[in-house]
Short mmCIF file of C-alpha atoms in Angstrom, two decimals:
data_model
loop_
_atom_site.label_atom_id
_atom_site.label_comp_id
_atom_site.label_asym_id
_atom_site.label_seq_id
_atom_site.Cartn_x
_atom_site.Cartn_y
_atom_site.Cartn_z
CA MET A 503 -58.53 113.04 -115.75
CA GLY A 504 -60.03 115.59 -113.43
CA VAL A 505 -58.99 118.70 -111.60
CA MET A 506 -55.43 118.60 -110.30
CA ALA A 507 -56.05 119.70 -106.75
CA THR A 508 -57.60 117.20 -104.39
CA ALA A 509 -58.83 117.88 -100.91
CA ASN A 510 -57.32 115.50 -98.40
CA GLY A 511 -58.45 116.17 -94.86
CA GLY A 512 -58.27 119.91 -95.43
CA ARG A 513 -55.06 119.54 -97.38
CA ALA A 514 -54.99 120.57 -101.04
CA THR A 515 -52.37 118.54 -102.89
CA GLY A 516 -51.19 119.05 -106.47
CA THR A 517 -52.01 122.76 -106.56
CA PHE A 518 -49.94 124.97 -108.83
CA THR A 519 -48.44 126.69 -105.77
CA VAL A 520 -47.25 123.35 -104.45
CA LYS A 521 -45.93 122.27 -107.85
CA ARG A 522 -43.96 125.40 -108.62
CA GLY A 523 -43.00 125.66 -104.94
CA LEU A 524 -40.72 122.65 -105.24
CA ALA A 525 -39.07 124.26 -108.27
CA ASP A 526 -38.57 127.41 -106.17
CA MET A 527 -36.81 125.34 -103.50
CA LEU A 528 -34.40 123.92 -106.09
CA ARG A 529 -33.23 127.35 -107.26
CA GLY A 530 -29.50 127.95 -107.09
CA GLY A 531 -28.92 124.20 -107.12
CA VAL A 532 -27.73 121.43 -109.42
CA ILE A 533 -29.88 118.51 -110.57
CA MET A 534 -27.77 115.58 -111.69
CA ASP A 535 -28.52 112.68 -114.05
CA VAL A 536 -27.86 109.30 -112.42
CA VAL A 537 -28.37 105.76 -113.67
CA ASP A 538 -28.17 103.81 -110.39
CA ALA A 539 -28.21 104.12 -106.61
CA GLU A 540 -24.44 104.37 -106.39
CA GLN A 541 -24.31 107.38 -108.67
CA ALA A 542 -27.25 108.91 -106.79
CA LYS A 543 -25.29 108.70 -103.54
CA ILE A 544 -22.27 110.35 -105.18
CA ALA A 545 -24.53 113.13 -106.46
CA GLU A 546 -26.15 113.68 -103.06
CA ASP A 547 -22.77 113.66 -101.31
CA ALA A 548 -21.57 116.30 -103.76
CA GLY A 549 -24.48 118.60 -102.84
CA ALA A 550 -26.99 117.95 -105.64
CA VAL A 551 -30.45 119.39 -104.85
CA SER A 552 -32.08 116.58 -106.79
CA VAL A 553 -31.25 113.63 -109.02
CA MET A 554 -32.76 112.64 -112.34
CA ALA A 555 -33.14 108.87 -112.62
CA LEU A 556 -32.65 107.45 -116.10
CA GLU A 557 -31.42 104.25 -117.70
CA ARG A 558 -28.67 105.80 -119.80
CA VAL A 559 -27.22 109.28 -119.70
CA PRO A 560 -27.92 111.29 -122.88
CA ALA A 561 -24.39 110.74 -124.25
CA ASP A 562 -25.02 106.98 -124.21
CA ILE A 563 -28.52 107.33 -125.65
CA ARG A 564 -26.96 109.30 -128.48
CA ARG A 565 -24.22 106.70 -128.99
CA ASP A 566 -26.40 103.58 -128.70
CA GLY A 567 -29.41 104.76 -130.69
CA GLY A 568 -32.66 102.79 -130.53
CA VAL A 569 -35.80 103.84 -128.67
CA ALA A 570 -35.17 105.55 -125.33
CA ARG A 571 -37.98 105.04 -122.83
CA MET A 572 -38.95 105.64 -119.20
CA SER A 573 -36.63 103.89 -116.70
CA ASP A 574 -37.32 100.53 -115.12
CA PRO A 575 -39.36 101.15 -111.92
CA ALA A 576 -36.96 98.91 -109.99
CA LEU A 577 -34.14 101.25 -110.85
CA ILE A 578 -36.17 104.26 -109.72
CA ASP A 579 -37.07 102.48 -106.45
CA GLY A 580 -33.40 101.82 -105.79
CA ILE A 581 -32.49 105.45 -106.32
CA GLN A 582 -35.38 106.68 -104.16
CA GLN A 583 -34.16 104.44 -101.33
CA ALA A 584 -30.57 105.59 -101.68
CA VAL A 585 -31.09 109.35 -101.28
CA THR A 586 -33.13 111.85 -99.25
CA ILE A 587 -33.18 114.58 -101.92
CA PRO A 588 -36.00 114.78 -104.49
CA VAL A 589 -35.92 112.20 -107.29
CA MET A 590 -37.00 113.16 -110.79
CA ALA A 591 -37.55 110.82 -113.72
CA LYS A 592 -38.14 111.22 -117.45
CA ALA A 593 -41.22 110.35 -119.46
CA ARG A 594 -41.41 110.44 -123.26
CA ILE A 595 -43.05 113.47 -124.83
CA GLY A 596 -46.80 112.80 -124.97
CA HIS A 597 -46.55 109.48 -123.12
CA PHE A 598 -49.04 110.16 -120.35
CA ALA A 599 -49.14 106.49 -119.33
CA GLU A 600 -45.42 106.57 -118.50
CA ALA A 601 -46.10 109.73 -116.50
CA GLN A 602 -48.92 107.97 -114.62
CA VAL A 603 -46.52 105.16 -113.73
CA LEU A 604 -43.90 107.63 -112.52
CA GLN A 605 -46.51 109.41 -110.41
CA ALA A 606 -47.58 106.08 -108.93
CA LEU A 607 -43.94 105.38 -108.05
CA GLY A 608 -43.88 108.60 -106.05
CA VAL A 609 -41.22 110.46 -108.03
CA ASP A 610 -41.03 114.12 -107.02
CA TYR A 611 -40.85 115.68 -110.52
CA ILE A 612 -41.42 114.35 -114.03
CA ASP A 613 -39.33 115.59 -116.94
CA GLU A 614 -41.33 115.30 -120.15
CA SER A 615 -38.14 115.03 -122.09
CA GLU A 616 -36.89 115.28 -125.66
CA VAL A 617 -33.94 113.12 -124.58
CA LEU A 618 -36.28 110.12 -124.75
CA THR A 619 -37.90 109.09 -128.01
CA PRO A 620 -41.19 111.00 -128.44
CA ALA A 621 -44.41 109.00 -128.14
CA ASP A 622 -46.69 111.58 -129.74
CA GLU A 623 -45.76 113.86 -132.62
CA ALA A 624 -48.53 116.40 -132.04
CA HIS A 625 -49.42 116.47 -128.35
CA HIS A 626 -47.58 116.95 -125.13
CA ILE A 627 -48.92 115.50 -121.88
CA ASP A 628 -51.83 117.38 -120.23
CA LYS A 629 -49.86 118.10 -117.09
CA TRP A 630 -52.79 119.70 -115.25
CA ALA A 631 -54.23 116.20 -114.87
CA PHE A 632 -51.41 115.16 -112.51
CA THR A 633 -50.62 115.74 -108.84
CA VAL A 634 -46.88 115.42 -109.46
CA PRO A 635 -45.25 118.48 -111.05
CA PHE A 636 -43.61 118.51 -114.50
CA VAL A 637 -40.57 120.17 -116.00
CA CYS A 638 -40.38 120.61 -119.77
CA GLY A 639 -37.66 121.73 -122.15
CA ALA A 640 -37.91 124.76 -124.40
CA THR A 641 -35.77 126.33 -127.12
CA ASN A 642 -37.65 129.64 -127.25
CA LEU A 643 -40.27 131.66 -125.43
CA GLY A 644 -43.23 130.35 -127.43
CA GLU A 645 -42.34 126.77 -126.60
CA ALA A 646 -41.89 127.69 -122.92
CA LEU A 647 -45.30 129.36 -122.76
CA ARG A 648 -47.02 126.46 -124.53
CA ARG A 649 -45.57 124.06 -121.98
CA ILE A 650 -46.67 126.33 -119.11
CA SER A 651 -50.17 126.47 -120.62
CA GLU A 652 -50.19 122.65 -120.51
CA GLY A 653 -49.33 122.76 -116.80
CA ALA A 654 -45.52 122.62 -116.60
CA ALA A 655 -44.34 124.04 -113.26
CA MET A 656 -40.72 124.47 -114.32
CA ILE A 657 -39.08 125.23 -117.67
CA ARG A 658 -35.55 124.28 -118.65
CA SER A 659 -33.61 125.11 -121.75
CA LYS A 660 -33.24 122.05 -123.97
CA GLY A 661 -29.69 122.74 -124.99
CA GLU A 662 -28.30 119.77 -126.89
CA ALA A 663 -28.22 116.90 -124.40
CA GLY A 664 -25.30 114.50 -124.31
CA THR A 665 -22.90 116.74 -126.22
CA GLY A 666 -21.02 118.49 -123.41
CA ASN A 667 -21.37 121.54 -125.65
CA ILE A 668 -22.96 124.57 -124.03
CA VAL A 669 -23.65 126.51 -127.22
CA GLU A 670 -27.27 125.39 -127.69
CA ALA A 671 -28.24 125.99 -124.06
CA VAL A 672 -26.85 129.50 -124.36
CA ARG A 673 -28.81 130.02 -127.58
CA HIS A 674 -32.04 128.85 -125.92
CA LEU A 675 -31.59 130.90 -122.75
CA ARG A 676 -30.78 134.01 -124.77
CA ALA A 677 -33.80 133.41 -127.01
CA ILE A 678 -36.20 133.02 -124.06
CA LEU A 679 -34.83 135.86 -121.94
CA GLY A 680 -34.25 138.17 -124.92
CA ASP A 681 -37.86 137.84 -126.07
CA ILE A 682 -39.07 138.41 -122.50
CA ARG A 683 -37.13 141.67 -122.43
CA LYS A 684 -38.64 142.72 -125.76
CA ILE A 685 -42.17 141.88 -124.65
CA THR A 686 -41.89 144.07 -121.58
CA GLN A 687 -41.39 147.00 -123.98
CA ALA A 688 -44.39 146.14 -126.18
CA ASP A 689 -47.68 148.05 -125.93
CA SER A 690 -50.94 146.25 -125.27
CA ALA A 691 -51.87 145.95 -128.98
CA GLU A 692 -48.47 144.52 -129.87
CA LEU A 693 -48.91 141.76 -127.32
CA TYR A 694 -51.55 140.13 -129.56
CA ALA A 695 -49.05 140.02 -132.42
CA TRP A 696 -46.50 138.53 -130.03
CA ALA A 697 -48.99 135.86 -128.96
CA LYS A 698 -49.62 135.00 -132.61
CA GLU A 699 -45.94 134.91 -133.48
CA LEU A 700 -45.05 132.84 -130.41
CA ARG A 701 -48.12 130.59 -130.85
CA ALA A 702 -48.75 131.10 -127.14
CA PRO A 703 -51.86 132.03 -125.12
CA ILE A 704 -52.38 135.79 -124.91
CA GLY A 705 -52.94 135.59 -121.14
CA LEU A 706 -49.47 134.19 -120.57
CA VAL A 707 -47.92 136.74 -122.94
CA GLN A 708 -49.63 139.56 -121.04
CA GLU A 709 -48.37 138.11 -117.76
CA VAL A 710 -44.79 138.04 -119.08
CA ALA A 711 -45.16 141.65 -120.25
CA GLU A 712 -46.33 142.67 -116.80
CA THR A 713 -43.86 140.75 -114.65
CA GLY A 714 -40.82 140.56 -116.94
CA LYS A 715 -40.39 136.86 -116.27
CA LEU A 716 -41.94 133.45 -116.78
CA SER A 717 -44.59 132.41 -114.27
CA VAL A 718 -42.42 129.40 -113.34
CA PRO A 719 -38.69 129.05 -112.63
CA LEU A 720 -36.36 128.86 -115.65
CA PHE A 721 -33.52 126.36 -115.30
CA CYS A 722 -30.76 125.46 -117.74
CA ALA A 723 -30.07 122.02 -119.21
CA GLY A 724 -28.21 120.51 -122.12
CA GLY A 725 -24.44 120.64 -122.45
CA ILE A 726 -23.13 121.79 -119.06
CA ALA A 727 -19.75 120.09 -118.47
CA THR A 728 -17.66 122.48 -116.35
CA PRO A 729 -18.03 124.81 -113.35
CA ALA A 730 -17.53 127.77 -115.68
CA ASP A 731 -20.41 126.49 -117.87
CA ALA A 732 -22.64 126.61 -114.78
CA SER A 733 -21.47 130.12 -113.93
CA LEU A 734 -22.09 131.24 -117.52
CA VAL A 735 -25.70 130.11 -117.67
CA MET A 736 -26.47 131.40 -114.17
CA GLN A 737 -25.11 134.80 -115.15
CA LEU A 738 -27.24 134.71 -118.30
CA GLY A 739 -30.31 134.31 -116.09
CA ALA A 740 -30.86 130.60 -115.44
CA GLU A 741 -32.07 129.95 -111.89
CA ALA A 742 -30.55 126.47 -111.48
CA VAL A 743 -28.80 123.89 -113.67
CA PHE A 744 -29.31 120.32 -114.80
CA VAL A 745 -26.15 118.35 -115.52
CA GLY A 746 -26.65 115.20 -117.54
CA SER A 747 -23.69 113.39 -119.01
CA GLY A 748 -21.26 116.08 -117.84
CA ILE A 749 -20.62 114.50 -114.45
CA PHE A 750 -20.58 110.75 -114.84
CA LYS A 751 -18.88 110.90 -118.25
CA SER A 752 -15.98 112.83 -116.74
CA GLN A 753 -12.78 111.47 -115.22
CA ASP A 754 -13.57 112.28 -111.56
CA PRO A 755 -17.36 112.54 -111.15
CA ALA A 756 -17.42 113.23 -107.38
CA ARG A 757 -15.03 116.17 -107.57
CA ARG A 758 -16.54 117.61 -110.73
CA ALA A 759 -20.05 117.33 -109.29
CA ARG A 760 -19.04 119.18 -106.17
CA ALA A 761 -17.21 121.85 -108.18
CA ILE A 762 -20.29 122.46 -110.36
CA VAL A 763 -22.45 122.78 -107.21
CA GLU A 764 -20.04 125.38 -105.80
CA ALA A 765 -19.87 127.27 -109.09
CA THR A 766 -23.66 127.37 -109.36
CA THR A 767 -23.97 128.93 -105.90
CA HIS A 768 -21.04 131.32 -106.24
CA PHE A 769 -21.58 132.01 -109.94
CA GLU A 770 -20.85 135.71 -109.57
CA ASP A 771 -17.55 135.11 -107.79
CA ALA A 772 -14.96 134.32 -110.47
CA GLU A 773 -12.25 133.65 -107.90
CA HIS A 774 -14.42 131.00 -106.30
CA VAL A 775 -15.19 129.43 -109.68
CA ALA A 776 -11.45 129.47 -110.47
CA LYS A 777 -10.67 127.78 -107.17
CA VAL A 778 -13.11 124.93 -107.63
CA SER A 779 -12.16 124.46 -111.31
CA ARG A 780 -8.55 123.50 -110.54
CA GLY A 781 -7.36 120.00 -111.32
CA LEU A 782 -10.72 118.33 -111.92
CA GLY A 783 -9.32 115.89 -114.47
CA ASP A 784 -10.76 115.49 -117.93
CA ALA A 785 -14.25 116.78 -118.66
CA MET A 786 -16.48 114.66 -120.87
CA ARG A 787 -15.11 114.63 -124.39
CA GLY A 788 -17.98 116.52 -125.98
CA GLU A 789 -19.29 116.83 -129.50
CA GLU A 790 -19.15 119.53 -132.12
CA LEU A 791 -22.74 120.27 -133.13
CA SER A 792 -22.09 120.11 -136.87
CA GLU A 793 -20.99 116.48 -136.47
CA LEU A 794 -24.29 115.36 -134.94
CA SER A 795 -26.60 113.15 -136.95
CA GLU A 796 -29.64 114.08 -134.85
CA ARG A 797 -30.66 117.15 -132.86
CA LEU A 798 -32.66 116.13 -129.77
CA ALA A 799 -33.74 119.75 -129.24
CA GLU A 800 -35.87 119.56 -132.39
CA ARG A 801 -38.17 117.07 -130.69
CA GLY A 802 -41.28 118.64 -129.16
CA TRP A 803 -43.80 121.05 -130.62
CA MET B 512 -47.85 150.57 -85.64
CA GLU B 513 -44.43 151.56 -86.87
CA GLU B 514 -42.17 148.76 -88.04
CA PRO B 515 -38.65 148.80 -86.63
CA ALA B 516 -35.91 149.66 -89.11
CA ALA B 517 -33.83 146.54 -89.50
CA THR B 518 -31.62 144.85 -92.07
CA VAL B 519 -32.25 141.14 -92.34
CA GLY B 520 -29.73 138.85 -93.99
CA VAL B 521 -31.09 136.08 -96.20
CA LEU B 522 -28.83 133.06 -96.60
CA ALA B 523 -28.45 132.99 -100.39
CA LEU B 524 -26.57 129.75 -101.04
CA GLN B 525 -29.55 127.90 -102.51
CA GLY B 526 -33.33 127.89 -102.22
CA ASP B 527 -36.24 130.32 -102.23
CA VAL B 528 -34.31 133.48 -101.43
CA LEU B 529 -36.41 135.75 -103.69
CA GLU B 530 -39.65 134.94 -101.90
CA HIS B 531 -38.23 135.88 -98.49
CA GLU B 532 -36.84 139.11 -99.92
CA ALA B 533 -40.27 139.96 -101.33
CA ALA B 534 -41.98 139.08 -98.04
CA PHE B 535 -39.67 141.35 -96.03
CA ALA B 536 -40.12 144.13 -98.58
CA ASP B 537 -43.86 143.84 -97.87
CA VAL B 538 -43.27 144.57 -94.18
CA GLY B 539 -40.76 147.36 -94.83
CA VAL B 540 -37.59 145.50 -93.95
CA VAL B 541 -34.35 145.82 -95.94
CA THR B 542 -32.67 142.52 -96.82
CA ARG B 543 -29.16 141.55 -97.78
CA ARG B 544 -27.98 138.32 -99.39
CA VAL B 545 -25.53 136.32 -97.33
CA ARG B 546 -23.06 134.20 -99.30
CA ARG B 547 -19.83 134.73 -97.35
CA PRO B 548 -18.90 135.53 -93.75
CA ALA B 549 -18.38 139.26 -94.36
CA ASP B 550 -22.05 139.51 -95.44
CA LEU B 551 -23.05 138.84 -91.81
CA ASP B 552 -21.57 142.12 -90.60
CA GLY B 553 -24.15 144.52 -89.24
CA ILE B 554 -27.27 142.46 -89.87
CA ASP B 555 -30.11 142.48 -87.30
CA GLY B 556 -31.46 139.05 -88.16
CA LEU B 557 -30.82 136.10 -90.46
CA VAL B 558 -33.17 133.97 -92.53
CA LEU B 559 -32.41 130.37 -93.42
CA PRO B 560 -34.76 129.84 -96.40
CA GLY B 561 -36.34 126.78 -97.93
CA GLY B 562 -34.17 124.62 -100.14
CA GLU B 563 -32.44 121.26 -99.79
CA SER B 564 -31.00 120.94 -96.32
CA THR B 565 -28.23 118.51 -97.37
CA THR B 566 -27.07 120.94 -100.05
CA LEU B 567 -27.32 123.90 -97.69
CA SER B 568 -25.31 122.05 -95.01
CA MET B 569 -22.53 121.34 -97.47
CA LEU B 570 -22.46 124.89 -98.82
CA LEU B 571 -22.52 126.37 -95.30
CA GLU B 572 -19.33 124.45 -94.55
CA SER B 573 -17.54 125.12 -97.83
CA SER B 574 -18.32 128.84 -97.78
CA GLY B 575 -16.99 129.18 -94.22
CA LEU B 576 -20.39 130.36 -92.97
CA PHE B 577 -21.28 127.56 -90.57
CA GLU B 578 -19.14 128.60 -87.59
CA PRO B 579 -19.78 132.37 -87.82
CA ILE B 580 -23.54 131.77 -88.05
CA ALA B 581 -23.43 129.31 -85.13
CA GLN B 582 -21.56 131.90 -83.08
CA ALA B 583 -23.90 134.72 -84.09
CA ILE B 584 -26.95 132.66 -83.09
CA ALA B 585 -25.28 131.82 -79.77
CA ARG B 586 -24.71 135.53 -79.20
CA GLY B 587 -28.38 136.25 -79.78
CA LEU B 588 -28.73 137.08 -83.48
CA PRO B 589 -32.41 136.57 -84.32
CA VAL B 590 -32.84 133.79 -86.87
CA LEU B 591 -35.83 132.55 -88.88
CA GLY B 592 -35.73 129.13 -90.54
CA THR B 593 -38.44 127.88 -92.90
CA CYS B 594 -38.69 124.24 -94.05
CA ALA B 595 -35.04 123.33 -94.79
CA GLY B 596 -34.14 126.29 -92.54
CA LEU B 597 -36.07 124.67 -89.68
CA ILE B 598 -34.09 121.46 -90.22
CA LEU B 599 -30.87 123.48 -89.94
CA LEU B 600 -32.06 124.89 -86.60
CA ALA B 601 -33.38 121.65 -85.09
CA GLY B 602 -31.76 119.96 -82.12
CA ARG B 603 -32.16 116.55 -83.72
CA VAL B 604 -32.79 115.37 -87.31
CA GLU B 605 -34.40 111.98 -87.86
CA ASP B 606 -33.84 110.15 -91.14
CA GLY B 607 -31.25 112.68 -92.16
CA ARG B 608 -27.78 112.01 -93.38
CA GLY B 609 -25.32 110.96 -90.69
CA ASP B 610 -22.97 113.81 -91.51
CA GLN B 611 -25.63 116.51 -91.50
CA ARG B 612 -24.79 119.27 -89.03
CA THR B 613 -27.33 121.67 -87.61
CA PHE B 614 -27.12 124.81 -85.48
CA SER B 615 -29.09 123.05 -82.72
CA ALA B 616 -30.85 126.25 -81.74
CA LEU B 617 -34.41 124.94 -81.39
CA ASP B 618 -35.28 122.26 -78.87
CA CYS B 619 -37.11 119.99 -81.29
CA ALA B 620 -36.69 116.89 -83.39
CA VAL B 621 -37.68 116.88 -87.07
CA ARG B 622 -38.14 114.08 -89.57
CA ARG B 623 -37.05 115.09 -93.06
CA ASN B 624 -39.78 114.65 -95.68
CA GLY B 625 -42.00 113.63 -92.77
CA TYR B 626 -45.16 114.36 -94.77
CA GLY B 627 -44.05 112.16 -97.69
CA PRO B 628 -42.84 112.80 -101.24
CA GLN B 629 -43.89 115.68 -103.45
CA ARG B 630 -47.31 114.25 -104.37
CA PHE B 631 -48.26 114.67 -100.68
CA SER B 632 -47.01 118.27 -100.54
CA PHE B 633 -50.01 120.45 -99.79
CA GLU B 634 -51.61 123.76 -99.03
CA GLY B 635 -53.34 123.79 -95.69
CA VAL B 636 -53.61 125.96 -92.61
CA ALA B 637 -51.58 126.45 -89.45
CA GLU B 638 -53.67 127.00 -86.32
CA PRO B 639 -52.13 129.57 -83.97
CA VAL B 640 -51.53 128.50 -80.37
CA GLY B 641 -51.74 131.36 -77.88
CA ASP B 642 -51.93 134.95 -79.03
CA VAL B 643 -48.50 135.58 -80.62
CA LEU B 644 -49.71 134.91 -84.18
CA ASP B 645 -53.46 135.02 -83.82
CA ALA B 646 -54.73 138.27 -85.24
CA VAL B 647 -57.14 137.02 -87.88
CA GLY B 648 -57.33 133.25 -87.40
CA PRO B 649 -55.39 130.43 -89.09
CA LEU B 650 -52.36 131.07 -91.28
CA PRO B 651 -52.39 129.78 -94.85
CA ALA B 652 -49.48 127.35 -95.04
CA VAL B 653 -47.67 125.71 -97.96
CA PHE B 654 -45.92 122.45 -97.07
CA ILE B 655 -43.39 121.20 -99.63
CA ARG B 656 -41.67 117.93 -98.83
CA ALA B 657 -41.82 119.43 -95.39
CA PRO B 658 -40.07 118.28 -92.24
CA LEU B 659 -42.41 116.88 -89.57
CA VAL B 660 -41.76 118.09 -86.03
CA THR B 661 -41.84 114.88 -83.99
CA GLU B 662 -40.79 116.15 -80.57
CA VAL B 663 -40.50 119.44 -78.72
CA TRP B 664 -38.70 119.94 -75.42
CA GLY B 665 -36.88 122.46 -73.26
CA GLY B 666 -37.26 126.09 -74.19
CA ALA B 667 -39.11 125.73 -77.48
CA GLU B 668 -42.59 127.24 -77.52
CA VAL B 669 -45.21 126.04 -80.04
CA LEU B 670 -46.81 129.00 -81.83
CA ALA B 671 -48.90 127.04 -84.34
CA THR B 672 -49.94 123.49 -85.18
CA GLU B 673 -51.33 121.66 -88.18
CA SER B 674 -53.61 118.69 -87.91
CA SER B 675 -55.01 116.49 -90.58
CA GLN B 676 -54.47 112.99 -91.81
CA GLY B 677 -50.93 112.10 -92.78
CA SER B 678 -49.48 113.14 -89.47
CA GLY B 679 -51.39 110.13 -88.15
CA GLY B 680 -54.41 112.26 -87.33
CA ARG B 681 -52.32 113.92 -84.67
CA SER B 682 -51.64 117.59 -84.47
CA ALA B 683 -48.03 118.46 -85.26
CA PRO B 684 -46.26 121.66 -84.26
CA VAL B 685 -45.47 123.76 -87.34
CA VAL B 686 -44.23 127.06 -85.87
CA LEU B 687 -41.76 127.10 -82.98
CA ARG B 688 -40.01 129.90 -81.12
CA GLN B 689 -37.22 129.76 -78.62
CA GLY B 690 -36.11 133.21 -77.55
CA HIS B 691 -34.57 134.81 -80.63
CA VAL B 692 -35.01 131.70 -82.81
CA LEU B 693 -38.14 131.23 -84.95
CA GLY B 694 -38.83 128.21 -87.14
CA ALA B 695 -41.65 127.05 -89.43
CA SER B 696 -41.94 123.69 -91.15
CA PHE B 697 -43.93 125.30 -93.97
CA HIS B 698 -43.30 128.26 -96.30
CA PRO B 699 -44.92 131.47 -95.05
CA GLU B 700 -42.97 133.26 -97.81
CA LEU B 701 -45.07 131.47 -100.47
CA THR B 702 -48.35 132.89 -99.14
CA GLY B 703 -49.65 136.44 -98.81
CA ASP B 704 -49.91 136.21 -95.01
CA ARG B 705 -47.09 138.26 -93.51
CA ARG B 706 -47.65 137.54 -89.80
CA LEU B 707 -44.50 135.45 -89.41
CA HIS B 708 -42.30 137.90 -91.28
CA ARG B 709 -43.74 140.78 -89.25
CA LEU B 710 -43.09 138.88 -86.03
CA PHE B 711 -39.52 138.23 -87.13
CA ALA B 712 -39.07 141.88 -88.12
CA GLN B 713 -40.06 142.81 -84.58
CA MET B 714 -37.60 140.27 -83.15
CA ALA B 715 -34.85 141.67 -85.40
CA GLY B 716 -35.81 145.25 -84.57
CA ARG B 717 -35.40 144.61 -80.86
CA ALA B 718 -32.05 142.88 -81.25
CA GLU B 719 -28.73 144.62 -81.07
CA ARG B 720 -27.09 145.04 -84.42
CA ALA B 721 -24.22 142.64 -85.07
CA PRO B 722 -21.06 144.78 -85.12
CA ALA B 723 -18.82 144.77 -88.18
CA GLY B 724 -16.24 142.02 -88.01
CA SER B 725 -18.22 140.21 -85.35
CA HIS B 726 -18.02 136.96 -87.28
CA ALA B 727 -14.30 136.79 -86.58
CA ARG B 728 -14.66 137.16 -82.82
CA PRO B 729 -15.11 134.39 -80.28
CA ALA B 730 -18.61 133.35 -79.25
CA THR B 731 -18.17 134.39 -75.65
CA GLY B 732 -17.12 137.65 -74.03
CA SER B 733 -18.51 141.14 -74.21
CA LEU B 734 -20.59 140.37 -77.28
CA GLY B 735 -22.46 137.55 -75.61
CA ARG B 736 -25.58 139.58 -74.86
CA ARG B 737 -28.91 138.07 -75.70
CA PRO B 738 -31.89 140.29 -76.28
CA SER B 739 -34.54 137.92 -74.99
CA GLY B 740 -35.42 134.38 -74.17
CA GLU B 741 -33.36 131.33 -73.57
CA PRO B 742 -29.74 131.07 -74.64
CA ALA B 743 -29.33 128.60 -77.47
CA PRO B 744 -25.73 127.47 -77.64
CA ALA B 745 -24.56 125.98 -80.93
CA ARG B 746 -23.82 122.29 -80.71
CA ARG B 747 -22.79 119.73 -83.22
#
């Protein structure tokens, strides 16, 4: 695995600018989990900025158990042909061969995801070795910076996927953004202690201290089920949202999808969020966290 | 050279709004986010940023911004579209969704994702044509799932091209101007080169300020003055 940027007739592909650039273009938007071409069309029609192709939505992975893996390439092909928006797909944590396959399929973003069963209990994928950009989940600032150091071009909160419960995503966003605020107040000597505590490279910690933000966009995932959930996390500082089970496990996916798109754009306008929230039918049922047998957010290191 | 004092609206429904705000700050221009029709009052220019054009089309309709922006462009409001913004300005969109509306303000056809999926997104250069942009040679250009300009006609003037393999070895137009309308298929806001933003600041500085409440008025009549160039009526 060599350097990520390759010259191609004067064109440099796979540069960090190009990788994080696509994340920049997705800001203010909603990325929706879909399991087939039909759902992908519904998502695109509702105004999704991107779709995440997977075999089962997290709620079903949680219910069914077993090993959750990368999707069947035929399924990804079908989704790519059905929509014009970017298509993302998930690889297992550390499973760089799955990521190579997804890159070969021409997916636009790879999610190295805790929703799938991890393939490596010590190492994440070396994401610098790829032309395609990666998004990774994080529960705190240290985890976010470690993923960025490995080449992630977008960070999302992990939340607790498949629960329809926003509490963990809120915890993770507050942890990441709260520590960023603290670091901007630290003096230069304290930054070394922060780097040690966060188990993150000092260079990235210093960059956060200087800029007051991550060097890549921070999106929210894990538990968003309503337009007000989207507004909440956007107001907390997320720059876009992923909705997994929340759409296609609800009573009226097309309307709910559209309402969440509107609420993500107009997150500061409570009247607008109220308007789009009316009469959407039942949201996904959701799970109380204390009743879960397994926390997906604990996967990843 | 003194920059004209102007307020530029940045369509803030979705996409890389922050980068355009930062770019205009670099050239001394005040920006304002546009999310609803009232935000258009009194702006000297409007930016349609990068993002997903299908999403932006839907949100333009649902927020009630499509018609007022179409009317403002027809009246001569300077507008800059980058990437998805260029798609929204194009006269014709190939491979788009059937229901995708554009402002039809630039006489060109674009093919969405014409350079391929993300793994073919690239950093390259745009070669200026003529002397409008050429102060210090080529412009650094970031192309992200960019639209490919496949045809140019009528009043659209090509200000820069990009040529390398992928566009079939041919040179494709990447910056177009038609009177008060400026479009780029790449993202000048993601580079440090401010030539395009400076050019647009000049275009906005020369334009007449949109009067308050102008979005509610008809497209024709006493407000139908155009500062320069060809008229670009909004069409569906």
